[in-house]
CSV table of C-alpha atoms in Angstrom, one decimal:
chain,number,residue,atom,x,y,z
A,1,MET,CA,21.4,-5.5,13.7
A,2,VAL,CA,22.6,-3.2,10.7
A,3,SER,CA,23.7,-6.0,9.2
A,4,SER,CA,20.6,-7.5,8.7
A,5,LEU,CA,20.2,-4.3,6.5
A,6,ARG,CA,19.8,-3.0,3.1
A,7,THR,CA,23.6,-2.4,2.2
A,8,HIS,CA,21.8,-0.2,-0.5
A,9,ARG,CA,19.7,2.9,-1.3
A,10,HIS,CA,19.1,2.4,-5.2
A,11,ALA,CA,15.7,-0.4,-4.7
A,12,HIS,CA,12.5,0.5,-6.1
A,13,TYR,CA,10.1,2.6,-3.7
A,14,PRO,CA,6.9,4.0,-4.7
A,15,PRO,CA,7.1,7.7,-4.2
A,16,PRO,CA,5.7,9.5,-1.1
A,17,TRP,CA,1.9,10.0,-2.1
A,18,PHE,CA,1.4,8.9,1.2
A,19,SER,CA,3.3,8.5,4.6
A,20,VAL,CA,2.9,8.8,8.7
A,21,ALA,CA,3.5,11.9,10.6
A,22,PRO,CA,6.3,11.6,13.3
A,23,MET,CA,4.8,11.2,16.4
A,24,MET,CA,6.8,11.2,19.4
A,25,GLU,CA,5.9,7.4,22.0
A,26,TRP,CA,3.9,6.5,19.2
A,27,THR,CA,5.6,5.7,15.7
A,28,ASP,CA,7.5,3.4,17.4
A,29,ASN,CA,8.9,-0.3,16.1
A,30,HIS,CA,6.3,-2.2,17.3
A,31,TYR,CA,3.8,0.6,15.3
A,32,ARG,CA,6.1,0.3,11.5
A,33,THR,CA,6.2,-3.4,12.1
A,34,LEU,CA,2.2,-3.3,11.9
A,35,ALA,CA,2.0,-0.7,9.6
A,36,ARG,CA,4.1,-2.3,7.8
A,37,LEU,CA,2.0,-5.6,7.9
A,38,ILE,CA,-1.2,-3.7,6.2
A,39,SER,CA,0.4,-1.1,3.7
A,40,LYS,CA,3.3,-2.5,1.6
A,41,ASN,CA,3.5,0.8,-0.2
A,42,ALA,CA,3.2,4.2,3.5
A,43,TRP,CA,6.2,5.3,3.5
A,44,LEU,CA,6.8,5.5,7.5
A,45,TYR,CA,9.1,8.1,9.5
A,46,THR,CA,10.6,7.5,13.3
A,47,GLU,CA,10.1,9.2,16.5
A,48,MET,CA,11.7,12.0,16.0
A,49,LEU,CA,14.8,10.6,17.7
A,50,ALA,CA,17.3,14.0,19.7
A,51,ALA,CA,20.8,14.2,18.0
A,52,GLU,CA,21.9,13.5,21.7
A,53,THR,CA,20.4,10.9,21.8
A,54,ILE,CA,22.6,9.0,19.8
A,55,VAL,CA,25.9,10.1,20.2
A,56,TYR,CA,24.8,9.8,23.6
A,57,GLN,CA,23.9,6.3,23.3
A,58,LYS,CA,26.4,5.3,20.7
A,59,ASP,CA,26.8,2.0,21.7
A,60,ASN,CA,23.2,1.5,22.3
A,61,LEU,CA,22.1,1.9,18.8
A,62,ASP,CA,20.5,-0.8,18.0
A,63,ARG,CA,17.9,-0.2,20.3
A,64,PHE,CA,17.0,3.7,19.5
A,65,LEU,CA,17.8,3.0,15.2
A,66,GLU,CA,17.4,-0.6,14.2
A,67,TYR,CA,14.6,-1.6,12.6
A,68,SER,CA,13.6,-4.5,10.4
A,69,PRO,CA,14.2,-4.6,6.1
A,70,GLU,CA,10.5,-4.9,6.0
A,71,GLN,CA,10.1,-1.4,7.5
A,72,HIS,CA,11.1,1.0,4.3
A,73,PRO,CA,10.6,3.0,2.9
A,74,ILE,CA,11.0,4.3,6.1
A,75,VAL,CA,12.6,8.3,7.4
A,76,LEU,CA,14.6,9.1,10.5
A,77,GLN,CA,13.2,12.0,12.2
A,78,ILE,CA,15.9,14.0,14.2
A,79,GLY,CA,16.0,17.0,16.0
A,80,GLY,CA,18.8,19.0,17.7
A,81,ASN,CA,19.8,22.6,17.1
A,82,ASN,CA,23.5,21.6,18.3
A,83,LEU,CA,25.8,21.1,14.1
A,84,GLU,CA,28.6,18.8,16.2
A,85,ASN,CA,25.8,16.7,17.4
A,86,LEU,CA,23.7,16.6,14.3
A,87,ALA,CA,26.2,15.8,12.1
A,88,LYS,CA,27.8,12.7,15.0
A,89,ALA,CA,23.9,11.8,14.5
A,90,THR,CA,23.9,11.4,10.9
A,91,GLU,CA,27.2,10.0,10.7
A,92,LEU,CA,26.7,7.2,13.3
A,93,ALA,CA,22.3,6.3,11.7
A,94,GLU,CA,24.4,5.8,8.7
A,95,PRO,CA,24.6,2.5,9.0
A,96,TYR,CA,21.7,1.9,9.1
A,97,LYS,CA,20.0,3.0,5.8
A,98,TYR,CA,17.1,5.1,6.6
A,99,ASP,CA,16.0,6.3,3.0
A,100,GLU,CA,16.0,9.8,3.7
A,101,ILE,CA,16.7,11.9,6.6
A,102,ASN,CA,14.3,14.8,8.2
A,103,PHE,CA,14.7,17.6,10.6
A,104,ASN,CA,12.0,18.8,12.9
A,105,CYS,CA,11.7,22.4,12.7
A,106,GLY,CA,8.0,21.3,13.9
A,107,CYS,CA,7.0,20.0,16.8
A,108,PRO,CA,5.8,22.7,19.6
A,109,SER,CA,5.6,20.6,22.8
A,110,PRO,CA,7.4,23.0,25.4
A,111,ARG,CA,10.1,19.6,26.2
A,112,VAL,CA,11.6,20.2,22.6
A,113,ALA,CA,10.9,24.1,21.2
A,114,GLY,CA,11.3,25.6,24.6
A,115,HIS,CA,14.1,23.7,26.5
A,116,GLY,CA,17.4,23.2,24.4
A,117,CYS,CA,15.4,25.5,21.7
A,118,PHE,CA,14.4,22.9,18.7
A,119,GLY,CA,11.4,22.1,16.8
A,120,ALA,CA,9.6,24.2,15.7
A,121,ARG,CA,11.3,27.7,17.2
A,122,LEU,CA,14.2,26.9,15.2
A,123,MET,CA,11.4,28.5,12.3
A,124,LEU,CA,12.7,31.5,13.7
A,125,ASP,CA,16.0,30.5,12.7
A,126,PRO,CA,16.4,29.8,9.0
A,127,LYS,CA,19.9,30.6,8.4
A,128,PHE,CA,20.8,27.6,11.2
A,129,VAL,CA,18.3,25.6,9.7
A,130,ALA,CA,19.9,25.9,6.7
A,131,GLU,CA,23.2,25.1,8.3
A,132,ALA,CA,21.9,22.5,9.7
A,133,MET,CA,20.3,20.7,7.2
A,134,SER,CA,24.2,21.4,5.3
A,135,VAL,CA,25.5,19.8,7.9
A,136,ILE,CA,23.5,17.0,7.8
A,137,ALA,CA,23.5,16.4,4.1
A,138,ALA,CA,26.9,16.0,4.4
A,139,HIS,CA,27.3,13.0,6.2
A,140,THR,CA,24.3,10.8,4.9
A,141,ASP,CA,24.0,9.3,1.3
A,142,ALA,CA,20.1,9.3,2.1
A,143,PRO,CA,18.2,12.0,0.8
A,144,VAL,CA,17.1,15.6,3.1
A,145,SER,CA,13.9,17.4,4.4
A,146,VAL,CA,12.1,19.6,6.9
A,147,LYS,CA,8.9,18.9,8.5
A,148,CYS,CA,7.8,22.2,9.8
A,149,ARG,CA,4.6,24.7,10.1
A,150,ILE,CA,3.5,27.4,8.8
A,151,GLY,CA,4.4,29.7,11.2
A,152,VAL,CA,5.2,30.5,14.9
A,153,ASP,CA,3.4,32.8,16.8
A,154,ASP,CA,3.3,35.9,15.5
A,155,HIS,CA,5.3,35.6,12.9
A,156,ASP,CA,3.2,33.5,10.5
A,157,SER,CA,2.3,35.1,7.5
A,158,TYR,CA,2.6,33.7,3.9
A,159,ASN,CA,5.5,35.5,3.1
A,160,GLU,CA,7.5,34.8,6.0
A,161,LEU,CA,7.2,32.0,5.6
A,162,CYS,CA,8.2,31.6,1.9
A,163,ASP,CA,11.8,33.7,3.5
A,164,PHE,CA,12.2,30.2,5.3
A,165,ILE,CA,11.1,28.1,2.2
A,166,TYR,CA,13.6,30.2,0.7
A,167,LYS,CA,16.0,30.4,2.9
A,168,VAL,CA,16.2,26.9,3.6
A,169,SER,CA,16.6,25.4,0.5
A,170,SER,CA,18.5,28.1,-1.1
A,171,GLN,CA,21.0,27.6,1.0
A,172,SER,CA,20.8,23.5,2.0
A,173,PRO,CA,20.2,21.0,-0.9
A,174,THR,CA,16.9,20.3,1.0
A,175,ARG,CA,14.5,19.8,-1.7
A,176,HIS,CA,11.6,18.5,0.0
A,177,PHE,CA,9.6,20.0,3.2
A,178,ILE,CA,6.7,18.3,5.3
A,179,ILE,CA,4.1,21.5,6.1
A,180,HIS,CA,2.7,21.6,9.2
A,181,SER,CA,-0.5,24.2,7.7
A,182,ARG,CA,-0.9,24.9,11.0
A,183,LYS,CA,1.2,28.0,13.1
A,184,ALA,CA,2.9,26.2,16.1
A,185,LEU,CA,1.7,28.5,19.3
A,186,LEU,CA,4.8,28.0,21.7
A,187,ASN,CA,3.1,29.3,24.8
A,188,GLY,CA,0.6,28.8,26.2
A,189,ILE,CA,-1.6,26.1,25.3
A,190,SER,CA,0.1,22.0,25.1
A,191,PRO,CA,1.4,19.6,22.3
A,192,ALA,CA,-2.7,18.6,21.4
A,193,GLU,CA,-3.8,21.6,21.8
A,194,ASN,CA,-0.9,23.1,18.7
A,195,ARG,CA,-3.0,20.6,16.6
A,196,SER,CA,-6.3,21.9,17.3
A,197,ILE,CA,-6.7,25.0,18.2
A,198,PRO,CA,-4.3,26.9,15.6
A,199,PRO,CA,-6.6,27.2,12.7
A,200,LEU,CA,-6.0,24.5,9.0
A,201,LYS,CA,-4.4,27.2,6.1
A,202,TYR,CA,-4.6,25.0,3.5
A,203,GLU,CA,-4.0,27.8,1.3
A,204,TYR,CA,-0.2,28.8,2.4
A,205,PHE,CA,0.4,24.8,1.8
A,206,TYR,CA,-0.8,25.0,-2.0
A,207,GLY,CA,0.8,28.4,-1.8
A,208,LEU,CA,4.2,27.4,-1.9
A,209,LEU,CA,3.6,24.5,-4.5
A,210,ARG,CA,3.1,28.1,-6.9
A,211,ASP,CA,6.0,29.8,-5.5
A,212,PHE,CA,8.1,27.2,-5.0
A,213,PRO,CA,7.9,24.9,-8.7
A,214,ASP,CA,11.4,23.5,-8.1
A,215,LEU,CA,10.3,21.6,-4.2
A,216,ARG,CA,8.7,19.4,-3.5
A,217,PHE,CA,6.4,19.4,-0.6
A,218,THR,CA,3.8,17.3,1.7
A,219,ILE,CA,1.1,18.3,3.6
A,220,ASN,CA,0.5,17.8,7.0
A,221,GLY,CA,-2.7,18.7,9.1
A,222,GLY,CA,-6.3,17.6,9.6
A,223,ILE,CA,-6.6,14.7,6.8
A,224,ASN,CA,-7.7,12.0,8.4
A,225,THR,CA,-9.1,9.7,5.2
A,226,VAL,CA,-7.7,8.5,2.2
A,227,ASP,CA,-10.7,10.1,0.1
A,228,GLU,CA,-9.2,13.4,1.5
A,229,VAL,CA,-5.9,12.8,1.1
A,230,ASN,CA,-6.6,12.1,-2.5
A,231,ALA,CA,-8.3,15.2,-2.5
A,232,ALA,CA,-5.5,16.8,-1.6
A,233,ARG,CA,-3.3,15.0,-4.3
A,234,ARG,CA,-5.6,16.2,-6.8
A,235,ALA,CA,-4.9,19.0,-5.8
A,236,GLY,CA,-1.4,19.6,-6.7
A,237,ALA,CA,-0.1,17.7,-3.0
A,238,HIS,CA,3.3,16.0,-4.3
A,239,GLY,CA,2.3,13.7,-1.0
A,240,VAL,CA,-0.3,13.6,1.9
A,241,MET,CA,0.7,13.2,5.6
A,242,VAL,CA,-1.4,11.6,8.0
A,243,GLY,CA,-0.8,11.4,12.0
A,244,ARG,CA,-3.4,10.3,14.3
A,245,ALA,CA,-5.6,8.5,12.7
A,246,ALA,CA,-2.9,6.1,11.3
A,247,PHE,CA,-2.8,5.0,14.7
A,248,GLN,CA,-5.8,5.6,16.2
A,249,LYS,CA,-7.8,3.4,13.4
A,250,PRO,CA,-4.8,1.7,11.4
A,251,TRP,CA,-6.9,-0.7,9.9
A,252,HIS,CA,-9.7,1.5,8.4
A,253,THR,CA,-6.9,3.9,7.0
A,254,LEU,CA,-3.9,2.3,6.0
A,255,GLY,CA,-6.0,-0.7,5.4
A,256,HIS,CA,-7.0,1.5,1.6
A,257,VAL,CA,-3.7,3.0,0.9
A,258,ASP,CA,-2.4,1.0,-1.3
A,259,THR,CA,-5.4,0.5,-3.2
A,260,ALA,CA,-7.3,3.6,-2.7
A,261,ILE,CA,-4.2,6.1,-2.8
A,262,TYR,CA,-1.9,3.6,-5.1
A,263,GLY,CA,-4.1,1.4,-7.4
A,264,ALA,CA,-2.4,-1.7,-6.5
A,265,PRO,CA,-4.7,-5.4,-6.3
A,266,SER,CA,-6.9,-5.6,-2.8
A,267,SER,CA,-4.1,-8.3,-1.3
A,268,GLY,CA,-6.7,-9.9,0.5
A,269,VAL,CA,-5.1,-10.0,3.2
A,270,THR,CA,-7.2,-10.3,6.9
A,271,ARG,CA,-7.0,-8.9,10.6
A,272,ARG,CA,-6.3,-12.6,11.7
A,273,GLN,CA,-3.3,-12.8,9.0
A,274,ILE,CA,-2.0,-9.6,10.2
A,275,LEU,CA,-1.8,-10.8,14.1
A,276,GLU,CA,-0.3,-13.8,13.2
A,277,LYS,CA,2.4,-12.8,12.0
A,278,PHE,CA,2.6,-9.8,14.2
A,279,GLN,CA,3.0,-12.6,17.1
A,280,VAL,CA,6.6,-13.8,16.2
A,281,TYR,CA,7.4,-10.4,15.6
A,282,GLY,CA,6.1,-9.3,19.4
A,283,ASP,CA,7.8,-12.3,20.6
A,284,SER,CA,11.0,-12.0,19.6
A,285,ALA,CA,10.3,-8.1,20.6
A,286,VAL,CA,9.6,-8.7,24.4
A,287,GLY,CA,12.2,-8.4,26.2
A,288,LYS,CA,14.6,-7.7,24.1
A,289,TYR,CA,15.9,-5.1,26.2
A,290,GLY,CA,16.0,-6.5,30.1
A,291,ARG,CA,12.4,-5.6,31.3
A,292,LYS,CA,11.9,-4.1,28.0
A,293,PRO,CA,9.6,-4.0,26.3
A,294,THR,CA,6.8,-5.8,27.5
A,295,VAL,CA,3.9,-6.7,26.1
A,296,ARG,CA,2.3,-3.7,27.4
A,297,ASP,CA,4.4,-2.0,25.0
A,298,VAL,CA,4.9,-3.7,22.0
A,299,ALA,CA,0.7,-4.5,22.1
A,300,ARG,CA,0.0,-1.2,22.3
A,301,PRO,CA,-0.4,0.1,18.5
A,302,LEU,CA,-3.3,-3.2,18.6
A,303,LEU,CA,-6.0,-1.1,20.7
A,304,GLY,CA,-7.0,0.5,17.2
A,305,LEU,CA,-6.9,-2.4,15.2
A,306,PHE,CA,-10.4,-3.3,16.0
A,307,HIS,CA,-12.3,0.5,16.1
A,308,SER,CA,-15.5,0.3,16.0
A,309,GLU,CA,-15.0,-2.9,15.0
A,310,PRO,CA,-18.1,-5.4,17.5
A,311,GLY,CA,-16.1,-7.1,20.6
A,312,ASN,CA,-14.1,-3.4,20.2
A,313,GLY,CA,-14.9,-2.8,23.8
A,314,VAL,CA,-14.3,-5.6,25.0
A,315,TRP,CA,-11.1,-7.0,23.5
A,316,LYS,CA,-9.6,-3.9,25.2
A,317,ARG,CA,-10.7,-5.1,28.7
A,318,LYS,CA,-9.6,-8.2,28.6
A,319,ALA,CA,-6.2,-6.5,26.8
A,320,ASP,CA,-5.9,-4.4,29.9
A,321,ALA,CA,-6.8,-7.0,32.0
A,322,ALA,CA,-3.5,-9.4,30.5
A,323,PHE,CA,-1.4,-6.7,30.4
A,324,LEU,CA,-0.6,-6.8,33.8
A,325,HIS,CA,0.3,-10.9,33.3
A,326,CYS,CA,0.7,-12.1,30.2
A,327,THR,CA,4.9,-12.3,29.2
A,328,THR,CA,4.0,-13.7,25.4
A,329,MET,CA,1.9,-12.3,22.6
A,330,LYS,CA,1.2,-15.5,22.0
A,331,SER,CA,-0.7,-15.3,25.5
A,332,PHE,CA,-1.7,-11.8,25.4
A,333,PHE,CA,-3.6,-13.1,21.6
A,334,GLU,CA,-5.1,-16.6,23.5
A,335,GLU,CA,-6.3,-14.5,26.6
A,336,THR,CA,-8.0,-11.8,24.3
A,337,LEU,CA,-8.5,-12.5,20.9
A,338,VAL,CA,-11.7,-14.7,22.0
A,339,ALA,CA,-13.5,-11.0,22.3
A,340,ILE,CA,-13.6,-10.3,18.7
A,341,PRO,CA,-16.1,-12.3,16.3
A,342,ASP,CA,-14.6,-14.5,13.6
A,343,HIS,CA,-16.2,-12.9,10.6
A,344,VAL,CA,-14.5,-9.4,11.9
A,345,LEU,CA,-11.2,-11.3,12.5
A,346,ASP,CA,-11.2,-13.2,8.9
A,347,SER,CA,-13.5,-10.4,6.7
A,348,PRO,CA,-10.7,-8.5,4.8
A,349,ILE,CA,-10.6,-4.8,4.4
A,350,GLY,CA,-14.1,-3.4,3.1
A,351,GLU,CA,-14.6,-0.4,0.9
A,352,PRO,CA,-13.8,3.2,2.1
A,353,SER,CA,-16.3,5.1,3.3
A,354,SER,CA,-17.4,8.5,0.9
A,355,GLY,CA,-18.7,11.1,0.3
A,356,GLY,CA,-17.2,13.5,2.6
A,357,GLU,CA,-16.8,17.0,1.8
A,358,ASP,CA,-14.2,17.9,-0.2
A,359,PRO,CA,-11.5,20.5,2.0
A,360,PHE,CA,-9.7,21.3,-0.8
A,361,ALA,CA,-12.4,22.0,-3.7
A,362,ASN,CA,-11.9,25.6,-4.1
A,363,ILE,CA,-8.3,26.0,-2.4
A,364,HIS,CA,-7.5,27.5,-5.4
A,365,THR,CA,-9.5,30.6,-5.0
A,366,LEU,CA,-7.9,31.8,-1.4
A,367,LEU,CA,-4.4,31.8,-2.6
A,368,PRO,CA,-3.0,34.6,-0.6
A,369,PRO,CA,-0.2,36.9,-3.3
A,370,ALA,CA,2.4,35.4,-5.1
A,371,TYR,CA,5.6,35.7,-3.4
A,372,GLU,CA,8.4,38.3,-4.3
A,373,SER,CA,12.2,36.9,-3.1
A,374,ARG,CA,13.8,39.8,-1.5
A,375,GLU,CA,16.8,37.8,-2.7
A,376,GLN,CA,19.9,40.0,-2.1
A,377,GLU,CA,18.4,40.7,1.5
A,378,LEU,CA,17.6,37.3,2.5
A,379,LEU,CA,20.7,35.8,1.3
A,380,TYR,CA,23.0,37.9,3.5
A,381,ALA,CA,20.9,38.4,6.4
């Protein structure tokens, strides 16, 4: 219920030095519940929600927008290309008190970028993005931000990226940009290939820090460990966003965030303790909307919890079998956790692995030439 959520946004939250990327069909309520049990400080993002979904489901909003107060700080990501629907969707989401509203200008999926022309394709229309951000900001008390790529198809020069940032920031209240440091290729490759085939150009991101000192930038793309997060921050990034690693290896990634990034003392929490709390949540969630969610839906984020640990393979096989007939999280755990040795379940997170190459060590020697805005031409284009 909306009434169970915080009614203000003035609580003190840690800065967004580390955030978990919005990932379709991954960063749902179930995953975010697990993530918050592991890390108290990471900023969490919803899956992208299309503005039309929110508008058309206005009588069923809890299913899409509800979350527990423990999930703060949390950001709602929305997508769309219709200003009226973006306004309505933001207004409908406002009672849920998200800590920031993020607009998707980075998704390369054909379902998003092609049909309906939103996601990464919007980078080709910064004037519209500025209008959209102004509309979103007018209907919420939360800060607003944009998540984008460094370019689209052949529109991939540093100056074109700067033109986009300049136009959106100068014509809207947007002061925070999350930059996926690859361009998007909209034709011919899949979303998965878009996360690996276009080369990373971190020098573009750090160029933005130099050329737009009054804005805030979060780096995304190819960063998988807390060591790399801290390296990016030492090089000057205001924040770092991690995607797949935080879902596929939640214990080994999120388990180090509070201590290694935020400097908090170790909580000493174990995976057994996390699963005991997750079971309470899970059994309240299973079947909440008729036949959905199922035990499989709720338990899916747990499948990486024992990554590389003894018993992990057996645990996953037992989970696959249990999904066929278990109707509660309690019975699911009773059937599957016998595969995991007690010392794995009862040990707190160990020290983070270190010693990898610093991908940002020489980044400031690689920066593109400084941006010189074509102010009049851009503002009136």
